[in-house]
XYZ file of C-alpha atoms in Angstrom:
257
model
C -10.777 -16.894 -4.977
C -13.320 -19.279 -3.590
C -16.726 -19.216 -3.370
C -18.688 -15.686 -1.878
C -14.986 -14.796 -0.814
C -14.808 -13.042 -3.895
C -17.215 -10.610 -2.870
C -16.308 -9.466 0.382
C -16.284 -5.959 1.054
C -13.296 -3.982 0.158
C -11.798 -6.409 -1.976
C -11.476 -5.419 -5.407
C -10.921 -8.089 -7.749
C -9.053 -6.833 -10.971
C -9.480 -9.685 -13.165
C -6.747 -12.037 -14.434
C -5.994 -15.760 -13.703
C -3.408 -18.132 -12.130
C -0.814 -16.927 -9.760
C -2.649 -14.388 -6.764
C -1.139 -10.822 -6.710
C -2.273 -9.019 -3.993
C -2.471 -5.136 -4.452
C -2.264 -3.144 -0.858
C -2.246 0.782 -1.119
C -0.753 3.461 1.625
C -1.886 5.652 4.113
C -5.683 7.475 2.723
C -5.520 5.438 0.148
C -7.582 2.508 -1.593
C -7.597 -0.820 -3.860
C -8.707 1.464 -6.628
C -5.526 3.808 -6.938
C -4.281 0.809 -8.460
C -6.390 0.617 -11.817
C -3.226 1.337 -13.821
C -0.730 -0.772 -12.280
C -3.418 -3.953 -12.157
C -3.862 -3.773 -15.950
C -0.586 -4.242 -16.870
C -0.399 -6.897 -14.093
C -2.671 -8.856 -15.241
C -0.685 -10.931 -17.874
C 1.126 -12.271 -14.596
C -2.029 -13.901 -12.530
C -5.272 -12.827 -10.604
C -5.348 -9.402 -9.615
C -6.837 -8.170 -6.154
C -7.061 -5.214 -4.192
C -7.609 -4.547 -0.942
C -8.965 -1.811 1.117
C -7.042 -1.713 4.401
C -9.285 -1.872 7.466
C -10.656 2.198 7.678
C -10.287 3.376 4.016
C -12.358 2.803 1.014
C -15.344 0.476 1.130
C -13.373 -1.678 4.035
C -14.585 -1.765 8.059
C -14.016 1.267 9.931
C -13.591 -0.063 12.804
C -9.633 -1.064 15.051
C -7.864 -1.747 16.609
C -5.085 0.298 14.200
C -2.405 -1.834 14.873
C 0.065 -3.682 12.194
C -0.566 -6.876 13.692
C -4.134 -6.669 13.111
C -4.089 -4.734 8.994
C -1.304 -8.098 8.959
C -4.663 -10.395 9.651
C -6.447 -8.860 7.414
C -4.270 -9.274 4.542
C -3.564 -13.096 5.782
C -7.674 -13.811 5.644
C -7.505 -12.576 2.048
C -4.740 -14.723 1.203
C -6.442 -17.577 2.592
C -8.985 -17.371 0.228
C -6.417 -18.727 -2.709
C -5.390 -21.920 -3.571
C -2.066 -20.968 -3.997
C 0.733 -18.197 -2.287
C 0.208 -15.310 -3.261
C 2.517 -12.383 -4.435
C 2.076 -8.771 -2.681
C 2.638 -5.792 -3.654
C 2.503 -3.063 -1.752
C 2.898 1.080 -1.384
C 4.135 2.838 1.785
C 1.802 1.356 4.550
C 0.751 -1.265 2.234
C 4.537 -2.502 1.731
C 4.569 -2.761 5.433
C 2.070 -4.685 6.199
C 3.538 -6.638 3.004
C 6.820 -7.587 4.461
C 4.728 -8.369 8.069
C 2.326 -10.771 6.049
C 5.253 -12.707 4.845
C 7.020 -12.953 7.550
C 4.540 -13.864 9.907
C 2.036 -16.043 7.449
C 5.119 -17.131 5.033
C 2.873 -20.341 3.552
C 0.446 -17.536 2.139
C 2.974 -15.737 0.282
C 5.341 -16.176 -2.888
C 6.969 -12.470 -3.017
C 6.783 -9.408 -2.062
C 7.271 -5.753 -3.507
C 7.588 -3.321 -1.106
C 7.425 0.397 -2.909
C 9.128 3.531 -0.506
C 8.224 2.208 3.414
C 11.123 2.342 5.755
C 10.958 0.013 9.115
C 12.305 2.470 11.573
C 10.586 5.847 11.802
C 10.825 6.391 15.869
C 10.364 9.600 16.957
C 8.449 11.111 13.874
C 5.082 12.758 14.891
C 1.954 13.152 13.047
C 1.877 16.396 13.940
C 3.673 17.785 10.952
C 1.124 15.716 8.438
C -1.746 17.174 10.211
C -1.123 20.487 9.340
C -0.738 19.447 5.968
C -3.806 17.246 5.705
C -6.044 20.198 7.412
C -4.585 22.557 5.068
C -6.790 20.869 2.108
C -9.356 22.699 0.765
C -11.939 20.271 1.637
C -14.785 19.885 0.659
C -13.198 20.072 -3.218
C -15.796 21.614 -5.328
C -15.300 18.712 -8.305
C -13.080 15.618 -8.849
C -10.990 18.461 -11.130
C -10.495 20.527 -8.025
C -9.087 17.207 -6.673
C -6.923 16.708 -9.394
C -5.527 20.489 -10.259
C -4.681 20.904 -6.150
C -2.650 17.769 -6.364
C -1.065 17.719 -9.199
C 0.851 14.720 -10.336
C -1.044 13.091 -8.085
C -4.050 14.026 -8.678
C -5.554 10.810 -10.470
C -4.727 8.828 -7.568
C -5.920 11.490 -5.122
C -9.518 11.635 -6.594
C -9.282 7.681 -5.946
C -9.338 8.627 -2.849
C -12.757 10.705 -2.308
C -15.931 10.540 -1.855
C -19.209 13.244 -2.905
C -21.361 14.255 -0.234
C -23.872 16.551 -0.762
C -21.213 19.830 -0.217
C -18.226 18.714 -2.255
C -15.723 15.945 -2.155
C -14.094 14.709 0.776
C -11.310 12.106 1.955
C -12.946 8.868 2.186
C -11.315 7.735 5.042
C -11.215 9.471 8.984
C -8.495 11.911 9.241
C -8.648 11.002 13.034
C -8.204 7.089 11.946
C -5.335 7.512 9.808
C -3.336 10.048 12.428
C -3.852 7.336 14.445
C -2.742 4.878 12.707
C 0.694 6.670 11.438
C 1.670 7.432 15.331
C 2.496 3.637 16.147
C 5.141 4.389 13.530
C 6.277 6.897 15.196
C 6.472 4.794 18.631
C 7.932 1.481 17.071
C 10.253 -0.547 14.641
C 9.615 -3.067 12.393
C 12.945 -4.647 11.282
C 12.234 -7.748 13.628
C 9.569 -9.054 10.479
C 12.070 -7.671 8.333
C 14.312 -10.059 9.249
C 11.513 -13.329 9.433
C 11.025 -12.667 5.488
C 12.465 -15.612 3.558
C 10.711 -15.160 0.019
C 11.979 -12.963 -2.511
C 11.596 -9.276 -1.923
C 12.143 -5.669 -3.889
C 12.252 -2.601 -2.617
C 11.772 0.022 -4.962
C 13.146 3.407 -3.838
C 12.086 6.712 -4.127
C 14.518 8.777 -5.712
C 13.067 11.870 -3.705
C 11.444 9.658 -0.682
C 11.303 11.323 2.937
C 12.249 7.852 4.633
C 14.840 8.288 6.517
C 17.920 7.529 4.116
C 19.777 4.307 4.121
C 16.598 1.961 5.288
C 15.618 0.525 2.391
C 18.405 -0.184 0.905
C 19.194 -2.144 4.499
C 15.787 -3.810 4.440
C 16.672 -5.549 0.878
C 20.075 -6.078 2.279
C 18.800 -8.083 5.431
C 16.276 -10.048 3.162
C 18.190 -12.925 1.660
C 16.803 -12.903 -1.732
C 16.465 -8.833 -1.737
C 17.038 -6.556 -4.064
C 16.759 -2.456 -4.086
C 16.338 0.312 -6.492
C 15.704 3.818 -6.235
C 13.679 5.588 -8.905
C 15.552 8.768 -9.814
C 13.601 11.924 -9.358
C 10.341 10.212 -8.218
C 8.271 11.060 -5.172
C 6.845 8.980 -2.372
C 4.319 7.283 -5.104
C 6.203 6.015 -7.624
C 3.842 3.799 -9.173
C 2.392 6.712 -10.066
C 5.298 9.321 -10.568
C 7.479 7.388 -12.440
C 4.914 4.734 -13.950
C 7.429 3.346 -16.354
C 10.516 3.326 -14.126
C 8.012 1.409 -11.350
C 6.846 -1.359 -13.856
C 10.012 -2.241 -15.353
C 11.679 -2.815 -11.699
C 8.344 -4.993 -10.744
C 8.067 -6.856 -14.401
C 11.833 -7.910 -14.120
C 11.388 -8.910 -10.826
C 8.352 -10.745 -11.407
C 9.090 -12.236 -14.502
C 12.321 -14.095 -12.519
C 10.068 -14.906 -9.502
C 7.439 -16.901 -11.457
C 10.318 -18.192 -14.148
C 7.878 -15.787 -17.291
């Protein structure tokens, strides 16, 4: 990265050297959920993660539209002196497959981990009971981590200590806000302006709605698709072993390793 560029706010720079690989996490999530992934990345190039516009250290301000998470990601990318690679989770992979489609000179490949392009007609609705179900604030990053689960580690990522507990770092308000204008539109018109290489790593147990991503690597002409047996919507961290061996094969032929 060039010059103070490298320490603009929510950018997380992982370490590394050579070919970019940008890191871009889902929905209430941040750059640094992807500690674990990054380090075994980092054989491959330069590392970075970044906060999406309203999570983690990143601006909290709109609008919450694709286009405009899409120009964030492109400013990053800007910042090399080379195309970068992304890799992205859920929301993240989205805005992925947008940034190469719409900025392909910035971008070498893509990974795009359990993010379908056509949700119409899903509601937020149903998450919100779930999210305001939490028993927030946590009493300790271990209350964080035993209420999630297998998720946990990337869950207390995700939170902040104020002075009565821990609580979600970003706006609940933001992110319901954000999901709706999936709910209210498709994406498979950038799906099919991608021309680099692109997988599209399944979730064996994902709630997409079924046949998607299988099309989206279909409609991609160098795609590819896998679905990771028995893991949930974050795979990278359900199935860490499955994940990496799909994205090290893939990378490995994409930068000829």
């Amino acid at each position: 990265m060039r010059g103070q560029d490298a320490a603009h706010v929510g950018v997380v720079d992982f370490g590394g050297q050579g070919q970019p690989i940008v890191l871009l996490h889902g929905l209430m999530g941040r750059a640094r959920t992807w500690w674990p992934v990054a380090q075994w990345l980092l054989p491959y190039g330069h590392v970075v993660g970044l906060d999406a516009r309203g999570h983690g250290r990143a601006a909290r301000t709109g609008p919450w539209t694709t286009e405009q998470f899409v120009e964030d990601v492109a400013a990053l990318l800007r910042t090399f002196d080379e195309p970068a690679v992304l890799i992205g989770h859920s929301m993240g992979g989205l805005h992925a497959w947008a940034t190469a489609a719409t900025h392909s000179e910035l971008v070498r490949a893509v990974v795009v981990e359990d993010m379908a392009p056509d949700q119409r007609g899903r509601t937020v609705e149903t998450w919100r009971g779930y999210f305001e179900s939490w028993p927030v604030p946590f009493q300790s990053l271990a209350h964080v981590r035993e209420f999630f689960g297998s998720t946990g580690n990337y869950f207390a990522e995700c939170v902040e200590e104020r002075e009565d507990g821990y609580h979600l770092i970003a706006d609940l308000e933001d992110l319901y806000e954000i999901a709706a204008e999936w709910g209210r539109r498709e994406y498979w018109s950038f799906v099919d302006d991608v021309r680099c290489p692109l997988l599209v790593v399944e979730a064996g147990d994902t709630a997409m709605p079924p046949g998607q991503q299988a099309e989206l690597a279909a409609r991609v002409p160098k795609g590819r698709h896998v679905v990771v047996e028995g893991a949930g919507h974050v795979v990278h961290d359900d199935a860490p072993e499955a994940y990496r061996g799909a994205v090290e094969a893939f990378l490995s032929e994409v930068l000829g390793r």
